Each structure stands twice: as structure tokens, then as C-alpha cells.
Short mmCIF file of C-alpha atoms in Angstrom, two decimals:
data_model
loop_
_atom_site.label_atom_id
_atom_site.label_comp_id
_atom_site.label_asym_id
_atom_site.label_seq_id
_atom_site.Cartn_x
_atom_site.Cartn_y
_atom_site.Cartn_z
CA UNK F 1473 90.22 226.24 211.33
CA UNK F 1474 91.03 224.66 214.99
CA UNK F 1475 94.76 224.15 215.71
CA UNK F 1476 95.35 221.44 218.58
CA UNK F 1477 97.50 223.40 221.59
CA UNK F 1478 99.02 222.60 224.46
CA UNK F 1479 100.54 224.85 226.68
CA UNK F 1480 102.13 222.40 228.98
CA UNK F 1481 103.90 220.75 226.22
CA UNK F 1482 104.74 223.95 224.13
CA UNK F 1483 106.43 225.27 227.07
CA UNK F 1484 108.17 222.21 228.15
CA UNK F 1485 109.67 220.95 224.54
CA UNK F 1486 111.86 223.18 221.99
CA UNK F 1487 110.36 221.73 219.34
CA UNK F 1488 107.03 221.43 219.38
CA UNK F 1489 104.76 218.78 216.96
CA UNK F 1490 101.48 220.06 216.89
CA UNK F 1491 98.38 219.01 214.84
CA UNK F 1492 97.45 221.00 212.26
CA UNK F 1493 93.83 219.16 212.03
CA UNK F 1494 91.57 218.71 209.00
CA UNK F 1495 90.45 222.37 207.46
CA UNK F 1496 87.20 222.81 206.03
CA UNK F 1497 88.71 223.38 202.19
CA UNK F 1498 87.39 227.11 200.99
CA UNK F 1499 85.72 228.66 197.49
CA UNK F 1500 89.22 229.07 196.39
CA UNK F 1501 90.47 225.42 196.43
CA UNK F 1502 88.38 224.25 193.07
CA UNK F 1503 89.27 227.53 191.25
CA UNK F 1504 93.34 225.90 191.12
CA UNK F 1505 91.67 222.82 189.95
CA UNK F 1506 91.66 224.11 186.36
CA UNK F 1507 95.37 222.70 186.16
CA UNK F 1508 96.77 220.02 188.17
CA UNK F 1509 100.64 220.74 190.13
CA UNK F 1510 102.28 218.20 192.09
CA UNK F 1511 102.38 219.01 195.53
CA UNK F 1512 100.60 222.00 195.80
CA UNK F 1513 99.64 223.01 199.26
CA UNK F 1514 95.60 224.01 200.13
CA UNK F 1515 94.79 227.34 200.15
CA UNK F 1516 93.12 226.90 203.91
CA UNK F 1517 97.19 227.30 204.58
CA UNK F 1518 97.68 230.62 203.01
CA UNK F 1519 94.58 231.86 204.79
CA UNK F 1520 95.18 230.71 208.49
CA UNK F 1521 98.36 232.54 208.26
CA UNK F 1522 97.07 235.28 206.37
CA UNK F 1523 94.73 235.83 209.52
CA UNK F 1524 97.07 235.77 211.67
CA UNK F 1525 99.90 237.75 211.15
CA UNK F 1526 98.75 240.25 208.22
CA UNK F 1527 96.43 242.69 207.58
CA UNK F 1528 94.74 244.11 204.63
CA UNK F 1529 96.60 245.86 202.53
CA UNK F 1530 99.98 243.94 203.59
CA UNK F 1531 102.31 242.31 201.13
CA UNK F 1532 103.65 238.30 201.19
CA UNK F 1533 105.95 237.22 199.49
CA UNK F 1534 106.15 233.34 197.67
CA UNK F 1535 109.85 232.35 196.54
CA UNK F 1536 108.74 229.04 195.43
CA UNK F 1537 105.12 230.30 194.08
CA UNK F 1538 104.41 227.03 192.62
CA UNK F 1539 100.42 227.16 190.83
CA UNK F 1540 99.32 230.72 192.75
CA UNK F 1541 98.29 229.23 195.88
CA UNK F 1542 99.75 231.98 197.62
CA UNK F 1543 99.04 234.86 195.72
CA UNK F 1544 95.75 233.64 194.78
CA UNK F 1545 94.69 233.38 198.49
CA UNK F 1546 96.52 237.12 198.99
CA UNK F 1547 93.98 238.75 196.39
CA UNK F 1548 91.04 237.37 197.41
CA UNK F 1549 91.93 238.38 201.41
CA UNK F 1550 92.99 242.11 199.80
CA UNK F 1551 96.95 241.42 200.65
CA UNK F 1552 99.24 242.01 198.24
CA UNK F 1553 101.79 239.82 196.80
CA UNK F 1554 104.48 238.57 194.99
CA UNK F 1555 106.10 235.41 193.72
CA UNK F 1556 109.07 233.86 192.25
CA UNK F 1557 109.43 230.35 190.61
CA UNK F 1558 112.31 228.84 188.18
CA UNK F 1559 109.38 226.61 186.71
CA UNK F 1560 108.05 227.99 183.44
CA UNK F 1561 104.88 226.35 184.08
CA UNK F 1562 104.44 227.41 187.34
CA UNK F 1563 104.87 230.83 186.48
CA UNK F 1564 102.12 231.02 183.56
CA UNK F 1565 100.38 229.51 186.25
CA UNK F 1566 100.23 231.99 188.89
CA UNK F 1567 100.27 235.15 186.47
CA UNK F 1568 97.26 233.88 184.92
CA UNK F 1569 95.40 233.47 188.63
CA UNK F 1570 97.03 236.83 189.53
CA UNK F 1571 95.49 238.89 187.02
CA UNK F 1572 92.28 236.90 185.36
CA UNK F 1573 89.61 238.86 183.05
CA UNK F 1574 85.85 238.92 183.20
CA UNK F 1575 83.96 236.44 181.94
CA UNK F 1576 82.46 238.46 178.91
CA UNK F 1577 85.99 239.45 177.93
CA UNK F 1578 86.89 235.63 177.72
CA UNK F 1579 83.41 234.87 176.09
CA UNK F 1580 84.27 236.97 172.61
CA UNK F 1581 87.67 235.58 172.86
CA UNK F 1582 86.73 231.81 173.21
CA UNK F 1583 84.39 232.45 170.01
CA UNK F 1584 86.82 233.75 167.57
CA UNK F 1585 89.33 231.41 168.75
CA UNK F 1586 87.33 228.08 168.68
CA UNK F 1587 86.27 229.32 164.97
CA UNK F 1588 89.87 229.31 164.27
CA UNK F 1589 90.55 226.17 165.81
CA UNK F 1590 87.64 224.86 163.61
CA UNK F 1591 89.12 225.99 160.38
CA UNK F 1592 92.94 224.68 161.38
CA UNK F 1593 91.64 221.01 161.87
CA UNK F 1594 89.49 221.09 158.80
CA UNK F 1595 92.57 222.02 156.81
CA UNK F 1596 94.58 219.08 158.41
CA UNK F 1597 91.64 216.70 157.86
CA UNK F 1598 91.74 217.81 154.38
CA UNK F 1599 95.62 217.33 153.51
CA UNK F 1600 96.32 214.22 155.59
CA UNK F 1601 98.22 210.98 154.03
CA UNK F 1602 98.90 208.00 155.38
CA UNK F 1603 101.79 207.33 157.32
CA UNK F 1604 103.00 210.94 157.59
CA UNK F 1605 105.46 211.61 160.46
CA UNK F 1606 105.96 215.04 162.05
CA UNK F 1607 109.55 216.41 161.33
CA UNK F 1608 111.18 216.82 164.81
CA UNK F 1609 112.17 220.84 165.10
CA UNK F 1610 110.62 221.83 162.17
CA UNK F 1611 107.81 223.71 160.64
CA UNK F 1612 105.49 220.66 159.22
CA UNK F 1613 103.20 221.51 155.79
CA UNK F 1614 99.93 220.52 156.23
CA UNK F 1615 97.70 222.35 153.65
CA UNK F 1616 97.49 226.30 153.78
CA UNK F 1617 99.43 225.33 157.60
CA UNK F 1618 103.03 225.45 158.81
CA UNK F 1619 102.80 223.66 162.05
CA UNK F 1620 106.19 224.34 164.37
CA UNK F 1621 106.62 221.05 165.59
CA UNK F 1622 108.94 220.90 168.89
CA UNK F 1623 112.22 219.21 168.64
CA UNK F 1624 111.11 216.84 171.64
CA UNK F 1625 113.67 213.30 171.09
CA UNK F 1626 110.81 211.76 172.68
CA UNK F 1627 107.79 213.70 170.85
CA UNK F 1628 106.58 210.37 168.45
CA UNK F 1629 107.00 208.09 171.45
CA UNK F 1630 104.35 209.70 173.18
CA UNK F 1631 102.16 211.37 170.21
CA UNK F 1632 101.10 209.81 167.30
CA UNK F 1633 101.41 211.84 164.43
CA UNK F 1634 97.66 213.02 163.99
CA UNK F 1635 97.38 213.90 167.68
CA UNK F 1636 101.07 215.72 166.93
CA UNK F 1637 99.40 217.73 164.13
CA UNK F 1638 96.39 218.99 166.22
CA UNK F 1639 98.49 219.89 169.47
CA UNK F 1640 100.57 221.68 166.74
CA UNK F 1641 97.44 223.70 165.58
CA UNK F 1642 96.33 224.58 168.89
CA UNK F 1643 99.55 226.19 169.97
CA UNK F 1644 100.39 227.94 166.75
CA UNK F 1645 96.55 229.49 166.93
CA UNK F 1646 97.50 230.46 170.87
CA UNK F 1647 100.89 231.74 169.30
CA UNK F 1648 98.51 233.80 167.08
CA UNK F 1649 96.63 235.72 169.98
CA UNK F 1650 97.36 239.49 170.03
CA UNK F 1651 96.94 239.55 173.54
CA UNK F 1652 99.34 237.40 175.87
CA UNK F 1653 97.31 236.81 178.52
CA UNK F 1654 94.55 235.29 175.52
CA UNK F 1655 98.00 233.27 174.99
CA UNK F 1656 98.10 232.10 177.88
CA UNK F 1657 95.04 230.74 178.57
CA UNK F 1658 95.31 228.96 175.46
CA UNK F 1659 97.99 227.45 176.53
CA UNK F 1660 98.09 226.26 179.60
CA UNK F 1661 94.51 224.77 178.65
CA UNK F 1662 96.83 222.55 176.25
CA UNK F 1663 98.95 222.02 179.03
CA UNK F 1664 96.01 221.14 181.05
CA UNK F 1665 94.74 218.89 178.58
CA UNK F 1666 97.93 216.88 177.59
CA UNK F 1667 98.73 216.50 181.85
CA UNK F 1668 95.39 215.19 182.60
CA UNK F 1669 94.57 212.13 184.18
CA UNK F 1670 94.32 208.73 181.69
CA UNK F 1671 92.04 208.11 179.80
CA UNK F 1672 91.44 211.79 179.16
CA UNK F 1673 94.95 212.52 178.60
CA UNK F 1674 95.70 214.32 175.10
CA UNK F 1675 98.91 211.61 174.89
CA UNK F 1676 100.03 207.93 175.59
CA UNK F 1677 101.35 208.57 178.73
CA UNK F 1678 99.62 207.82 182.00
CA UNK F 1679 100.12 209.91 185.58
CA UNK F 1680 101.97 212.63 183.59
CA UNK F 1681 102.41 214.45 186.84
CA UNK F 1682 104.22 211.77 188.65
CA UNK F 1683 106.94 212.19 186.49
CA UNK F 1684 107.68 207.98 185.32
CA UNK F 1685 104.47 207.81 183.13
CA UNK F 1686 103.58 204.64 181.88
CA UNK F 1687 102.51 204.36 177.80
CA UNK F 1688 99.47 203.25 176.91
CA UNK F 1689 97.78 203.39 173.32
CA UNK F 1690 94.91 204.27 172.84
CA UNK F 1691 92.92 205.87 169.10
CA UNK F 1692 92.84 209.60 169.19
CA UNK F 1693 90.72 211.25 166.12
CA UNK F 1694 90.90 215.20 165.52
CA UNK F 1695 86.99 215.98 166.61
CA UNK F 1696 88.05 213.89 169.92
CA UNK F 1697 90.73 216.09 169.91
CA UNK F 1698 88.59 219.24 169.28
CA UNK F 1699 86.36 218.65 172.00
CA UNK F 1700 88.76 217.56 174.94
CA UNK F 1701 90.59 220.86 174.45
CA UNK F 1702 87.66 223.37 173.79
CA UNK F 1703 86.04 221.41 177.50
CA UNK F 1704 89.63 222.34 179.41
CA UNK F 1705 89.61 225.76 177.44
CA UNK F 1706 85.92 226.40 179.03
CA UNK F 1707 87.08 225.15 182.71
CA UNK F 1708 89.96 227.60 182.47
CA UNK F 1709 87.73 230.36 181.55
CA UNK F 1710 85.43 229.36 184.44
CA UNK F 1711 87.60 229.39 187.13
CA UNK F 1712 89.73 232.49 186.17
CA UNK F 1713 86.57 234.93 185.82
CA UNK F 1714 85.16 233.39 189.15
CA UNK F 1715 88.61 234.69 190.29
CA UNK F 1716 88.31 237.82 188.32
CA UNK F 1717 84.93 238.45 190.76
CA UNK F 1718 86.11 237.24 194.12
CA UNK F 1719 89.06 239.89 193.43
CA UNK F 1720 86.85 242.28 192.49
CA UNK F 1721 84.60 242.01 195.16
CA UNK F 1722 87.75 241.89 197.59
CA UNK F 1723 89.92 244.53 196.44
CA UNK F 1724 87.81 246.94 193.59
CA UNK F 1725 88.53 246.15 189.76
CA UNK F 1726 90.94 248.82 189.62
CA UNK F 1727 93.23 248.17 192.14
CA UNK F 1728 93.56 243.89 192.10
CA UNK F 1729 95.30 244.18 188.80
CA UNK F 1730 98.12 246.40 190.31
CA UNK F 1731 98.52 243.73 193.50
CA UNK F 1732 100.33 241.16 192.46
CA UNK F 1733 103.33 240.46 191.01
CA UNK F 1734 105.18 236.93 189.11
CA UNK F 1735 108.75 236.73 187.95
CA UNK F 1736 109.91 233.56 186.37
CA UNK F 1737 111.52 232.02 185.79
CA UNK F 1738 113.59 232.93 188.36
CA UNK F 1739 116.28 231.18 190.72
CA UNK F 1740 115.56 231.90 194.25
CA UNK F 1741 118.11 231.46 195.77
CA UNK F 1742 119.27 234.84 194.03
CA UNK F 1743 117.09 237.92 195.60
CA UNK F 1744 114.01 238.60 193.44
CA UNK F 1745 114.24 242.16 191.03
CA UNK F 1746 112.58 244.85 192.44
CA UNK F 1747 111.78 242.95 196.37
CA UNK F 1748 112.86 246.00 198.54
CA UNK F 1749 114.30 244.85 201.91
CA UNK F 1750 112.06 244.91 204.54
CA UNK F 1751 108.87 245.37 202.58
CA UNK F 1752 107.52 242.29 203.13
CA UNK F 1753 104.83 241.30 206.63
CA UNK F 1754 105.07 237.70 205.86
CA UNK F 1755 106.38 234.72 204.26
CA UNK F 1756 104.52 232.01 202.78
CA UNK F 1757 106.07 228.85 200.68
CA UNK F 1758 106.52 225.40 200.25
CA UNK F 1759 110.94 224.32 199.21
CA UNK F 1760 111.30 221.88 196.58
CA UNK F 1761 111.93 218.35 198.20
CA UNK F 1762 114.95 216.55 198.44
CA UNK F 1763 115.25 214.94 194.83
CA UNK F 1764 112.18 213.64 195.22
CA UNK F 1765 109.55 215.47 192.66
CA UNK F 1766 111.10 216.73 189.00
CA UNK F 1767 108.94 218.77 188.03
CA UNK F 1768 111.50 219.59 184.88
CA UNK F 1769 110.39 216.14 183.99
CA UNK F 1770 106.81 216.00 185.00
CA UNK F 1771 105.98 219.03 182.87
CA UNK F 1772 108.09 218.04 179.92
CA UNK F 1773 105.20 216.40 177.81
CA UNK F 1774 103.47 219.60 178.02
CA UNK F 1775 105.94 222.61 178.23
CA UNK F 1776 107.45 221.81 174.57
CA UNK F 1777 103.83 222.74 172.79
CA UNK F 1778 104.56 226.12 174.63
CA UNK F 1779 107.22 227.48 172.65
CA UNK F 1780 108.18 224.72 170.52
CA UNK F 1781 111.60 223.53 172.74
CA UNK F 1782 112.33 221.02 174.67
CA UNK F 1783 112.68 221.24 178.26
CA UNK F 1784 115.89 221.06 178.56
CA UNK F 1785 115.92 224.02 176.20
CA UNK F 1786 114.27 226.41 178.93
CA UNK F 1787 115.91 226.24 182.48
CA UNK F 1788 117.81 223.33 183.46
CA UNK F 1789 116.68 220.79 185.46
CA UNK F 1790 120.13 221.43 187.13
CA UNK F 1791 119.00 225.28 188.76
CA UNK F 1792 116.39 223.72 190.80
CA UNK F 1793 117.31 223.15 194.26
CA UNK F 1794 116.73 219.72 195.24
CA UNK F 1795 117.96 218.58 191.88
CA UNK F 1796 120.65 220.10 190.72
CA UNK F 1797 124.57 218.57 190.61
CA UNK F 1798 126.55 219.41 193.79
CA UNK F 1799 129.15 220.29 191.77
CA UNK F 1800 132.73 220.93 193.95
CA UNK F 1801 130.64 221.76 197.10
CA UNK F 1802 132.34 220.50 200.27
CA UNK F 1803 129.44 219.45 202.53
CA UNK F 1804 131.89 218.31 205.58
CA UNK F 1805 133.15 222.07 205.76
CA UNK F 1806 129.50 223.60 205.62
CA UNK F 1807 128.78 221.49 208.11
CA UNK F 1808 132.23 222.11 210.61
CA UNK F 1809 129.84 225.87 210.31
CA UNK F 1810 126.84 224.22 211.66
CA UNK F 1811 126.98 221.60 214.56
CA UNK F 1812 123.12 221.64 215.12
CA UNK F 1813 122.66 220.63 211.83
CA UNK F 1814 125.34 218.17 211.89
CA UNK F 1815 123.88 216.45 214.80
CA UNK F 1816 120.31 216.07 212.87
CA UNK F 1817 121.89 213.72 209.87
CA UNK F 1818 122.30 210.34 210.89
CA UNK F 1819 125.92 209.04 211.30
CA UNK F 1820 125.56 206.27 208.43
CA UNK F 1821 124.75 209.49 206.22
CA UNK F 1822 127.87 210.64 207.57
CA UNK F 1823 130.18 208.12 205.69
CA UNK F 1824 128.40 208.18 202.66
CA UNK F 1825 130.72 211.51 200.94
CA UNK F 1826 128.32 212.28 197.32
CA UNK F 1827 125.04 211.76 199.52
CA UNK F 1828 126.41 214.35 201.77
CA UNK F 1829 127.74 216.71 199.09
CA UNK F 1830 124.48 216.49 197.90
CA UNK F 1831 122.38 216.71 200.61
CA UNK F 1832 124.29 219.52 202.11
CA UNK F 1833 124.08 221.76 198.72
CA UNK F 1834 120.01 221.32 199.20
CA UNK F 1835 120.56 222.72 202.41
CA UNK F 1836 122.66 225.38 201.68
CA UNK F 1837 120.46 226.64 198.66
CA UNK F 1838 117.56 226.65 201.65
CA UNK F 1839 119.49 228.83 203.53
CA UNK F 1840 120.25 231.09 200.77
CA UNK F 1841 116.41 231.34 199.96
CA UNK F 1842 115.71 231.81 204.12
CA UNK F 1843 118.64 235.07 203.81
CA UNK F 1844 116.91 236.11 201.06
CA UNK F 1845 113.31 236.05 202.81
CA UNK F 1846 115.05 237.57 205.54
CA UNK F 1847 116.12 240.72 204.00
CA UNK F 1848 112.49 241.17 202.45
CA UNK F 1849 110.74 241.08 206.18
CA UNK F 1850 110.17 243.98 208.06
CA UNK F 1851 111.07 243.74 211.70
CA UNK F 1852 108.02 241.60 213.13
CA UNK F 1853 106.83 239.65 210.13
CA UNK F 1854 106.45 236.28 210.02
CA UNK F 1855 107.53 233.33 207.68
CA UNK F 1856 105.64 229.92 207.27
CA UNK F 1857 107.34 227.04 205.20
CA UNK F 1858 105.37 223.63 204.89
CA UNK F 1859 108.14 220.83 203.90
CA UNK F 1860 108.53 217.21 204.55
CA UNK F 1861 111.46 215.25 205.57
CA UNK F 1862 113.36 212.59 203.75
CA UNK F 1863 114.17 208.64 203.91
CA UNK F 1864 118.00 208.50 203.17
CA UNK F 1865 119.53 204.96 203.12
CA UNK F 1866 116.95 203.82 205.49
CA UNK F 1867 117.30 206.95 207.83
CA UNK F 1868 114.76 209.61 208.25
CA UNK F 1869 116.22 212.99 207.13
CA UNK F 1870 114.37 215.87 209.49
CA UNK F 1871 114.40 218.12 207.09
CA UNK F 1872 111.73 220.62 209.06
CA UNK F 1873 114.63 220.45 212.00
CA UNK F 1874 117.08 221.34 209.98
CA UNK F 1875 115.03 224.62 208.02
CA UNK F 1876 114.63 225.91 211.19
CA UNK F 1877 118.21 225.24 212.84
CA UNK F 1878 119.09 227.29 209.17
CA UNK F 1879 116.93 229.90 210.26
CA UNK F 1880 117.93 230.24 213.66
CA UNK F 1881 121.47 230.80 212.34
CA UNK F 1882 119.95 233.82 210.59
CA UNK F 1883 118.54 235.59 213.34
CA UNK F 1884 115.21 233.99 213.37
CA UNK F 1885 113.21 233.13 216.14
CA UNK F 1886 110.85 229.63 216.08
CA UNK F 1887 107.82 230.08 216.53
CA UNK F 1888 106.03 227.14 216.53
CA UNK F 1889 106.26 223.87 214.18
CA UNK F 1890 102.79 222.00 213.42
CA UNK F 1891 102.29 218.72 211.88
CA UNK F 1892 100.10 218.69 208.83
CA UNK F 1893 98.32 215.54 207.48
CA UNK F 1894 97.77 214.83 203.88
CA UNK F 1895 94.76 213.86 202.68
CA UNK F 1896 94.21 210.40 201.63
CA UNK F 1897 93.65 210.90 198.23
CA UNK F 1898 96.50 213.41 197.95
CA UNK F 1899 99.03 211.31 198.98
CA UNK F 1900 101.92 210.40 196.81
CA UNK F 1901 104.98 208.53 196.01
CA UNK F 1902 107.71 210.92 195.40
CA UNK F 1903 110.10 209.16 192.61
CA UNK F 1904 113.59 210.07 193.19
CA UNK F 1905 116.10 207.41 194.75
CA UNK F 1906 115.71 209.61 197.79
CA UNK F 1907 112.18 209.96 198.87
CA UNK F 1908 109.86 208.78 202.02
CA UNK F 1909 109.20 206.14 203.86
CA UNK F 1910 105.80 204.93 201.79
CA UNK F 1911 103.46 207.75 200.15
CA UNK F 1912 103.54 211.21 201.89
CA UNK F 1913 101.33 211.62 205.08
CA UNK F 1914 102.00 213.94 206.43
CA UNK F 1915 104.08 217.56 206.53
CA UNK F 1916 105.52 220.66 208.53
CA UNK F 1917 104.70 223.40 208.98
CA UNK F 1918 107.49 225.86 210.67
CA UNK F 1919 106.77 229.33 211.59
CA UNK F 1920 109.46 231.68 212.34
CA UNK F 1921 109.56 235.32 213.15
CA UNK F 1922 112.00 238.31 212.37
CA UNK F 1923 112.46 240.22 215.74
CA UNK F 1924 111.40 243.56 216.06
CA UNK F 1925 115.01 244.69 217.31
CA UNK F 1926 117.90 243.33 215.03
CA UNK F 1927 121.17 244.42 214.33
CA UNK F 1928 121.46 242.30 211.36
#
């Protein structure tokens, strides 16, 4: 995991742009592959740092956990950890990577459960008619069945009414789990199945995860149906009991289980329940962008067979930084506070008032996550966020500048900033009307420190 130095230029510059070359990806990357999450950084992150300023035994903490990278990468290196997201998705995410069962225990689960499965589509191959249509936010009769149906306004655009019916069955049968985490993996294999990539998408809509899908039509019948979900069930169950063993192997079955911990959803730029100050060695996260990925709306298609609501029935799209309305905020007097920030936004910005509002209230919900991380570091510790920067009416944002001109405020020290390039075949293009300059190449990576002597 080679980083590119050089001393003459580190010592020279105050900010300094190094290369963050190609890592050789690790066992962990294809256990997250079980789900796909936009933007989700590579473990090879996690563990550099992890290396470097921890030891075993330590705790990190994630405010914007995301899919588990973090914690993921924490268990397997015997850290411990904890994470925070306000994205319901996200957070059945990393709680089922956090704390994943053996492979036998999932084996005499997925039997019972595919048998039930079984008998729930034979019934609704039995009762079907012709030209039935789910009832939006109702319980729909189909044979010996009541099927909750979510009241989604844009459920029959996107699933016809057969597919409806035997999404329906799946997630009333997870519903019907006595254990949660069984639940869980039931559901989030739905998830997984109705996200995934066209044509083996359980819907009409194509690129799910970018969050503008496209429609496309195409003949679903139930034993398709069947099959597609009982495959993603199986890759699930593969991935979290090779988990289950790399933890055990790391840590000792009885202690992994007690390592980590998930709250969601949860806002963060409010301090997380039960995060003692200074009990944290480091900080590892990636912020939301600039209103440039929803995930609100690129998990919308799937989050309703959860529970049966809508989206916008769960946490507003409004709590998450990057999105949310500015409200009243007055981004001219946060700035007055902060000249070095005020010098990194382009003047044209400047004279544009609801951009700035805007932009400004991202950046001040960053620095309420950066007091929060903070408080949670012991003198000494580390904190690593990976975030891009923005196009803005034609002008580059530097958004990495401006985190660590935030942090400096607190009491911070930089450490160093690396560049990061992405992948070819990860890159994307973010969809809000304020996004980047062409796909994403490339990212930050800032590391800051909490000195050892503070009176803060």
C-alpha cells in the first residue's frame, strides 16, 4: 500500500496533494459486494489508516457509516467500532456486517424460509385474476394471504402487479422471522435484488442506484421471481458467514459480537448516544456530497418493501446534509466568522445569495459533525475524511480546503491531504444541479490530528 512522498514539497507547500496510488483491493472488498451503495469508499482505506494510527483493541468511530466499510474493516483488524448514519438502509447495512452468524445457523434458516416462500407463491399462483391491481397502502387478499402493500404514489409505475404481489410475499415472510437479524437478511436480500443492475433488476427501472432510473419493461413470472431472490438470499448468506469467520479468527467468537456498535438512523450532526468524549483513537468517514447523490431517492424503490412506507415516511430527505433546505440560514454572516473559508469560494459564487445560503449550511453541518468527532478523540487520535469537491456555476468548489480550514478552526492540526483516484469503472455522474466537472476521478483524502495538549 505505497503512498507517493515528497519531503521537499511537503515541507515547502501548506497544502500538500499527494498520490494516494492504486491499492491492491483485500479479502474484505467482495464480502460488501452482497449489496451495492453509491459511493462507498474501498476498504484498503480503512486499513492503511487503521495501520497507522491504531492499535488492536482501539475504537473508530464512522459518523457517516454508509454500507460498514468502516466497521467491517475495524473487526476484521480486532479494533473496535462504532457508526452512525441517518440512512435506514445504510444502517441495516452495517449492523448486519457488524454482527453476521455462522454459516450453519443461516443454513437451517434459509431452509425453512425458502419452504415458506414456496408455499406463499403457490397460493398467489393459485388465486390470481386477470387484471388485478395492488391497492396502494393496503393489505391486498390473495388466497389464505394478506399482502401489506406499501403506499408508494409511484409503486405500479415501476412494478407490475404480479411482481408487486411476490415482493409483497417476500417481505411479509421476512416480517414473519422471529429473529431480527433472520429479518434482516431477508430483507436487504430484497433490497439487493430490486437495486440490482438491469436486466436482473426485480423492477422496471434501470441504474436504481444513480438515483434518475430509466423504465424499461420487461415480463417478470413468479418462479423468475423465486429464483432471482433465493440467488441474492444465498450471496448474502455467503458473504456474511465468511465475515462471521474472518471475525472470528480476528477477535474470538465471543468477543466480535460485543465490538461494534450501529445507531440509525441518526443525524450526525447531533452527538451520537452513548459516544463518551475522548474515547475514540481515530476517525474514519466519507461526508455526504454537495447535493450531488440522494440517496433518499436512490433507495426509495427498495426501502418501501421494508416496512411498507414510503420514503418520505422514514427520515426526510431534508435531515441529510448536503440536501436539506437552508431554511433562514444567513451564509454571508457565517462566513464574516470565517475569512479562510471565504477566500476558497469563488467571487461569482459570491453574488449568487440561495447558492450561498445553501452552500454555506453544507458547510456548517460539516463543521458540526468535525465538533462532534472532536469531542469523541482522545488527545492524539487521528481523523481521516475522503470527500470530493464541487463544480458550482462553472467554478470548482474545494471542498477538501474548506473541511480542513473547518477543522483548523476547531483546534485541529493538518496532517497531510492525499489525492485519491477512482477507479475507472467506479466512476460516476453525480445527479444533482450541483455536481463535478464530468464523472468523479478522483478524491481527498484529509488527515487531521487532535493535539496531545489542548485546552479546548
Amino acid at each position: 500500500m505505497a503512498i507517493c512522498r515528497n519531503r521537499d514539497v511537503f515541507f515547502r507547500r501548506p497544502f500538500i496533494y499527494e498520490v494516494w496510488f492504486a491499492m491492491p483491493p483485500t479479502a474484505l472488498e467482495p464480502l460488501h459486494r452482497f449489496h451495492s451503495y453509491c459511493a462507498r469508499f474501498p476498504s484498503e482505506i480503512v486499513e492503511t489508516a487503521l495501520e497507522k494510527y491504531t492499535k488492536p483493541g482501539d475504537s473508530v468511530f464512522d459518523p457517516f457509516c454508509g454500507s460498514g466499510t468502516t466497521l467491517v474493516a475495524c473487526l476484521a483488524h480486532r479494533r473496535k467500532a462504532i457508526g452512525t448514519d441517518i440512512d435506514i438502509l445504510a444502517g441495516m447495512l452495517t449492523e448486519l456486517k457488524s454482527k453476521p452468524y455462522t454459516r450453519d445457523r443461516y443454513d437451517v434458516w434459509r431452509e425453512r424460509f425458502a419452504s415458506q416462500l414456496s408455499e406463499h407463491f403457490a397460493d398467489i399462483t393459485q388465486s390470481w385474476m386477470k387484471n388485478a391491481l395492488p391497492p396502494l397502502g393496503k393489505n391486498w387478499l390473495l388466497g389464505s394471504l394478506q399482502l401489506p402493500i406499501p403506499g408508494f404514489p409511484e409503486l405500479r409505475y415501476w412494478f407490475p402487479p404480479q411482481l408487486t404481489a411476490a415482493l409483497a410475499a417476500i417481505a411479509q415472510a421476512a416480517h414473519e422471522c422471529e429473529e431480527r437479524h433472520f429479518e434482516q437478511v431477508a430483507l436487504v436480500s430484497l433490497s439487493a435484488s430490486i437495486i440490482a443492475k438491469w436486466p436482473n433488476t426485480l423492477s422496471y427501472a434501470m441504474d436504481i442506484d444513480h438515483t434518475r432510473p430509466h423504465r424499461r419493461v420487461q415480463r417478470f413470472t413468479l418462479d423468475r421471481v423465486l429464483t432471482a431472490y433465493l440467488a441474492r438470499l444465498d450471496r448474502s448468506i455467503t458473504c456474511l458467514s465468511e465475515l462471521h469467520r474472518i471475525y472470528t479468527e480476528a477477535n474470538g467468537v465471543q468477543t466480535f459480537a460485543e465490538a461494534a456498535r450501529v445507531v440509525y438512523p441518526h443525524d450526525a450532526r447531533t452527538a451520537a448516544p452513548h459516544l463518551e468524549n475522548e474515547s475514540q483513537t481515530l476517525v474514519v468517514t466519507s461526508p455526504p456530497y454537495f447535493n450531488a447523490v440522494d440517496y433518499p431517492r436512490a433507495h426509495r424503490l427498495s426501502v418501501c418493501w421494508m416496512n411498507g412506507y414510503s420514503p418520505d415516511n422514514l427520515v426526510s430527505r431534508r435531515q441529510y446534509i448536503g440536501l436539506r433546505h437552508a431554511g433562514v440560514f444567513n451564509g454571508e454572516t457565517w462566513l464574516k466568522e470565517r475569512p479562510m473559508v471565504r477566500q476558497l469560494i469563488p467571487t461569482s459564487i459570491h453574488r449568487k445569495e440561495a447558492v450561498v445560503r445553501r452552500l454555506c449550511a453544507f458547510y456548517a453541518d460539516l463543521e458540526a459533525v468535525l465538533r462532534h468527532c472532536w469531542n469523541a478523540l482522545r488527545a492524539g487520535g487521528h481523523a481521516l475524511f475522503v470527500i470530493a469537491n464541487n463544480v458550482i456555476q462553472g467554478k470548482r468548489i474545494e471542498s477538501h480546503r474548506i473541511l480542513a480550514e473547518l477543522a483548523k478552526r476547531l483546534g485541529f492540526q493538518e496532517k497531510r491531504i492525499d489525492t485519491r483516484e477512482i477507479a475507472p469503472i467506479r466512476r460516476r455522474f453525480p445527479v444533482g444541479p450541483f455536481g463535478f466537472d464530468g464523472p468523479m476521478t478522483h478524491e481527498y483524502l484529509i488527515v487531521l490530528r487532535k493535539p496531545r495538549h489542548t485546552s479546548r
